[in-house]
PDB file of C-alpha atoms in Angstrom:
ATOM      1  CA  MET A 137      88.597  91.475  90.348  1.00 40.00           C
ATOM      2  CA  ARG A 138      89.246  93.104  93.204  1.00 42.00           C
ATOM      3  CA  GLN A 139      87.119  95.084  95.191  1.00 46.00           C
ATOM      4  CA  GLY A 140      86.319  98.619  93.892  1.00 49.00           C
ATOM      5  CA  GLY A 141      87.562  97.518  90.158  1.00 50.00           C
ATOM      6  CA  HIS A 142      90.603  99.050  90.301  1.00 52.00           C
ATOM      7  CA  GLU A 143      92.997  95.714  89.722  1.00 50.00           C
ATOM      8  CA  PRO A 144      92.727  94.614  85.688  1.00 54.00           C
ATOM      9  CA  ALA A 145      90.910  91.882  84.752  1.00 53.00           C
ATOM     10  CA  TRP A 146      93.862  89.267  84.570  1.00 53.00           C
ATOM     11  CA  TYR A 147      94.199  89.781  88.674  1.00 53.00           C
ATOM     12  CA  ASP A 148      92.836  87.333  90.922  1.00 51.00           C
ATOM     13  CA  ASP A 149      92.174  87.822  94.894  1.00 58.00           C
ATOM     14  CA  ALA A 150      93.051  83.734  95.629  1.00 58.00           C
ATOM     15  CA  ALA A 151      95.011  82.896  92.099  1.00 50.00           C
ATOM     16  CA  GLY A 152      97.307  86.057  92.002  1.00 52.00           C
ATOM     17  CA  ARG A 153      97.995  87.615  88.258  1.00 50.00           C
ATOM     18  CA  LEU A 154      96.442  84.903  86.015  1.00 49.00           C
ATOM     19  CA  VAL A 155      98.802  85.670  83.145  1.00 50.00           C
ATOM     20  CA  ARG A 156     102.550  84.422  83.900  1.00 53.00           C
ATOM     21  CA  PRO A 157     105.058  87.435  84.084  1.00 55.00           C
ATOM     22  CA  TYR A 158     107.630  85.946  81.357  1.00 56.00           C
ATOM     23  CA  THR A 159     104.243  85.593  78.895  1.00 56.00           C
ATOM     24  CA  ILE A 160     104.733  89.932  79.388  1.00 62.00           C
ATOM     25  CA  SER A 161     108.051  90.146  78.513  1.00 55.00           C
ATOM     26  CA  ASN A 162     107.565  87.849  75.092  1.00 61.00           C
ATOM     27  CA  GLY A 163     109.705  84.919  77.111  1.00 59.00           C
ATOM     28  CA  ARG A 164     112.358  87.171  76.837  1.00 60.00           C
ATOM     29  CA  THR A 165     114.661  87.066  80.565  1.00 62.00           C
ATOM     30  CA  ARG A 166     117.620  89.578  79.424  1.00 68.00           C
ATOM     31  CA  PRO A 167     117.114  92.789  78.900  1.00 69.00           C
ATOM     32  CA  THR A 168     119.059  94.841  75.511  1.00 69.00           C
ATOM     33  CA  ALA A 169     120.245  97.100  77.973  1.00 78.00           C
ATOM     34  CA  HIS A 170     122.306  96.586  81.254  1.00 85.00           C
ATOM     35  CA  PHE A 171     120.166  97.727  84.345  1.00 85.00           C
ATOM     36  CA  ASP A 172     121.318  97.695  87.666  1.00 89.00           C
ATOM     37  CA  LEU A 173     117.969  97.502  90.736  1.00 89.00           C
ATOM     38  CA  LEU A 174     119.424 101.180  91.559  1.00 91.00           C
ATOM     39  CA  THR A 175     119.526 102.177  87.985  1.00 92.00           C
ATOM     40  CA  MET A 176     116.943 105.561  88.129  1.00 95.00           C
ATOM     41  CA  VAL A 177     114.835 105.747  85.247  1.00 95.00           C
ATOM     42  CA  MET A 178     112.273 108.418  84.098  1.00 95.00           C
ATOM     43  CA  ALA A 179     110.028 108.848  81.388  1.00 94.00           C
ATOM     44  CA  THR A 180     110.924 111.140  78.552  1.00 94.00           C
ATOM     45  CA  GLY A 181     107.393 112.347  77.666  1.00 90.00           C
ATOM     46  CA  ARG A 182     107.368 110.804  74.192  1.00 89.00           C
ATOM     47  CA  ARG A 183     104.487 108.190  73.250  1.00 84.00           C
ATOM     48  CA  PRO A 184     105.644 104.667  72.638  1.00 79.00           C
ATOM     49  CA  VAL A 185     104.642 103.433  69.144  1.00 78.00           C
ATOM     50  CA  ALA A 186     106.517  99.817  69.140  1.00 74.00           C
ATOM     51  CA  CYS A 187     105.732  99.224  73.057  1.00 74.00           C
ATOM     52  CA  GLN A 188     102.027  99.359  73.902  1.00 78.00           C
ATOM     53  CA  GLY A 189     100.177  97.152  76.694  1.00 80.00           C
ATOM     54  CA  PRO A 190      98.887  97.588  80.061  1.00 81.00           C
ATOM     55  CA  ASP A 191     102.089  96.659  81.314  1.00 84.00           C
ATOM     56  CA  TYR A 192     104.127  99.604  79.717  1.00 86.00           C
ATOM     57  CA  ALA A 193     101.313 102.240  80.080  1.00 88.00           C
ATOM     58  CA  ARG A 194     101.599 101.387  84.432  1.00 90.00           C
ATOM     59  CA  VAL A 195     105.223 101.281  84.006  1.00 91.00           C
ATOM     60  CA  LEU A 196     104.791 104.651  82.066  1.00 92.00           C
ATOM     61  CA  GLY A 197     102.578 105.998  84.699  1.00 93.00           C
ATOM     62  CA  LEU A 198     105.290 105.760  87.339  1.00 94.00           C
ATOM     63  CA  CYS A 199     108.417 107.276  85.801  1.00 93.00           C
ATOM     64  CA  GLY A 200     106.850 111.029  85.734  1.00 93.00           C
ATOM     65  CA  GLY A 201     109.853 111.643  87.690  1.00 93.00           C
ATOM     66  CA  PRO A 202     113.061 109.468  88.145  1.00 93.00           C
ATOM     67  CA  VAL A 203     112.613 105.868  90.150  1.00 93.00           C
ATOM     68  CA  SER A 204     114.368 103.206  90.759  1.00 94.00           C
ATOM     69  CA  VAL A 205     114.270  99.703  88.845  1.00 93.00           C
ATOM     70  CA  ALA A 206     113.260  98.005  92.392  1.00 93.00           C
ATOM     71  CA  GLU A 207     110.454 100.216  92.925  1.00 94.00           C
ATOM     72  CA  ILE A 208     108.853 100.007  89.784  1.00 94.00           C
ATOM     73  CA  ALA A 209     109.123  96.318  89.549  1.00 91.00           C
ATOM     74  CA  ALA A 210     107.635  96.739  93.458  1.00 92.00           C
ATOM     75  CA  HIS A 211     104.915  98.520  92.472  1.00 92.00           C
ATOM     76  CA  ILE A 212     103.701  96.138  89.170  1.00 88.00           C
ATOM     77  CA  ARG A 213     104.641  93.163  91.425  1.00 86.00           C
ATOM     78  CA  LEU A 214     106.741  91.386  88.755  1.00 85.00           C
ATOM     79  CA  PRO A 215     110.022  89.620  89.068  1.00 83.00           C
ATOM     80  CA  ALA A 216     113.277  92.234  88.274  1.00 86.00           C
ATOM     81  CA  VAL A 217     114.580  90.717  85.186  1.00 86.00           C
ATOM     82  CA  VAL A 218     110.961  90.888  83.706  1.00 86.00           C
ATOM     83  CA  THR A 219     110.750  94.644  84.652  1.00 89.00           C
ATOM     84  CA  LYS A 220     114.138  94.975  82.830  1.00 91.00           C
ATOM     85  CA  VAL A 221     112.627  93.831  80.077  1.00 89.00           C
ATOM     86  CA  LEU A 222     110.098  96.338  79.714  1.00 89.00           C
ATOM     87  CA  LEU A 223     112.392  99.226  80.761  1.00 92.00           C
ATOM     88  CA  ALA A 224     115.046  98.279  78.001  1.00 92.00           C
ATOM     89  CA  ASP A 225     111.879  97.654  75.325  1.00 90.00           C
ATOM     90  CA  LEU A 226     111.223 101.786  76.630  1.00 91.00           C
ATOM     91  CA  VAL A 227     114.572 102.962  76.735  1.00 92.00           C
ATOM     92  CA  GLU A 228     114.574 101.520  72.811  1.00 90.00           C
ATOM     93  CA  CYS A 229     111.797 103.290  71.812  1.00 89.00           C
ATOM     94  CA  GLY A 230     112.424 106.634  73.687  1.00 91.00           C
ATOM     95  CA  ALA A 231     109.731 106.973  76.194  1.00 91.00           C
ATOM     96  CA  LEU A 232     112.304 106.485  78.824  1.00 92.00           C
ATOM     97  CA  THR A 233     116.261 107.718  79.794  1.00 93.00           C
ATOM     98  CA  ALA A 234     117.932 105.744  82.369  1.00 93.00           C
ATOM     99  CA  ARG A 235     121.086 106.865  84.551  1.00 92.00           C
ATOM    100  CA  ALA A 236     123.561 104.067  86.123  1.00 88.00           C
ATOM    101  CA  PRO A 237     123.797 104.117  90.043  1.00 82.00           C
ATOM    102  CA  ALA A 238     126.719 106.404  91.286  1.00 76.00           C
ATOM    103  CA  ALA A 239     130.027 104.858  91.408  1.00 69.00           C
ATOM    104  CA  VAL A 240     131.259 104.138  94.910  1.00 62.00           C
ATOM    105  CA  SER A 241     134.653 105.262  96.162  1.00 58.00           C
ATOM    106  CA  ALA A 242     136.909 101.821  96.804  1.00 60.00           C
ATOM    107  CA  ASP A 243     138.223 103.819 100.323  1.00 61.00           C
ATOM    108  CA  PRO A 244     135.843 102.567 102.801  1.00 60.00           C
ATOM    109  CA  ALA A 245     136.069 105.525 105.440  1.00 59.00           C
ATOM    110  CA  SER A 246     134.484 107.441 102.140  1.00 60.00           C
ATOM    111  CA  ARG A 247     131.671 105.317 101.997  1.00 63.00           C
ATOM    112  CA  THR A 248     130.577 105.131 105.699  1.00 69.00           C
ATOM    113  CA  ASP A 249     128.809 108.181 107.337  1.00 76.00           C
ATOM    114  CA  ARG A 250     128.290 107.218 110.771  1.00 83.00           C
ATOM    115  CA  ALA A 251     126.315 109.792 111.621  1.00 85.00           C
ATOM    116  CA  LEU A 252     123.750 108.840 109.097  1.00 84.00           C
ATOM    117  CA  LEU A 253     124.143 105.018 109.849  1.00 85.00           C
ATOM    118  CA  GLU A 254     123.004 106.275 113.372  1.00 87.00           C
ATOM    119  CA  ALA A 255     120.183 107.709 112.229  1.00 88.00           C
ATOM    120  CA  VAL A 256     118.574 105.027 110.156  1.00 86.00           C
ATOM    121  CA  LEU A 257     119.228 103.361 112.640  1.00 88.00           C
ATOM    122  CA  HIS A 258     117.283 105.673 115.467  1.00 88.00           C
ATOM    123  CA  GLY A 259     114.338 105.570 113.308  1.00 86.00           C
ATOM    124  CA  LEU A 260     114.500 102.019 112.840  1.00 86.00           C
ATOM    125  CA  ARG A 261     114.201 101.496 116.583  1.00 89.00           C
ATOM    126  CA  GLN A 262     111.434 104.562 116.799  1.00 86.00           C
ATOM    127  CA  ARG A 263     109.327 102.547 114.416  1.00 79.00           C
ATOM    128  CA  LEU A 264     109.584  98.796 115.666  1.00 74.00           C
TER     129      LEU A 264
END
């Protein structure tokens, strides 16, 4: 257990997570719905009956506002495919809603905002 007692008993400082990720998804490696890493999910406020357990609870706790699949996977420290399985389960039981990322125009000129890219580059240089 980590100092301060914040991590569950299935986490060890030296070994990491003691429960294998695919145990969490019952060995499933394919979600029942399509999720992109940029798909935004958000809790509906419904309490799931079928999706119980600490991992589902952690995911729901992160989804108070719109959050991406990639962010959730990073916060719960699970592979993206396992995270997608958990999210698909929660969408199926009505506890989450999902919105696919907006389509990008095929015109390269409309996708590139030079001022935005320069601002990002400037911010990165300031941090480094």
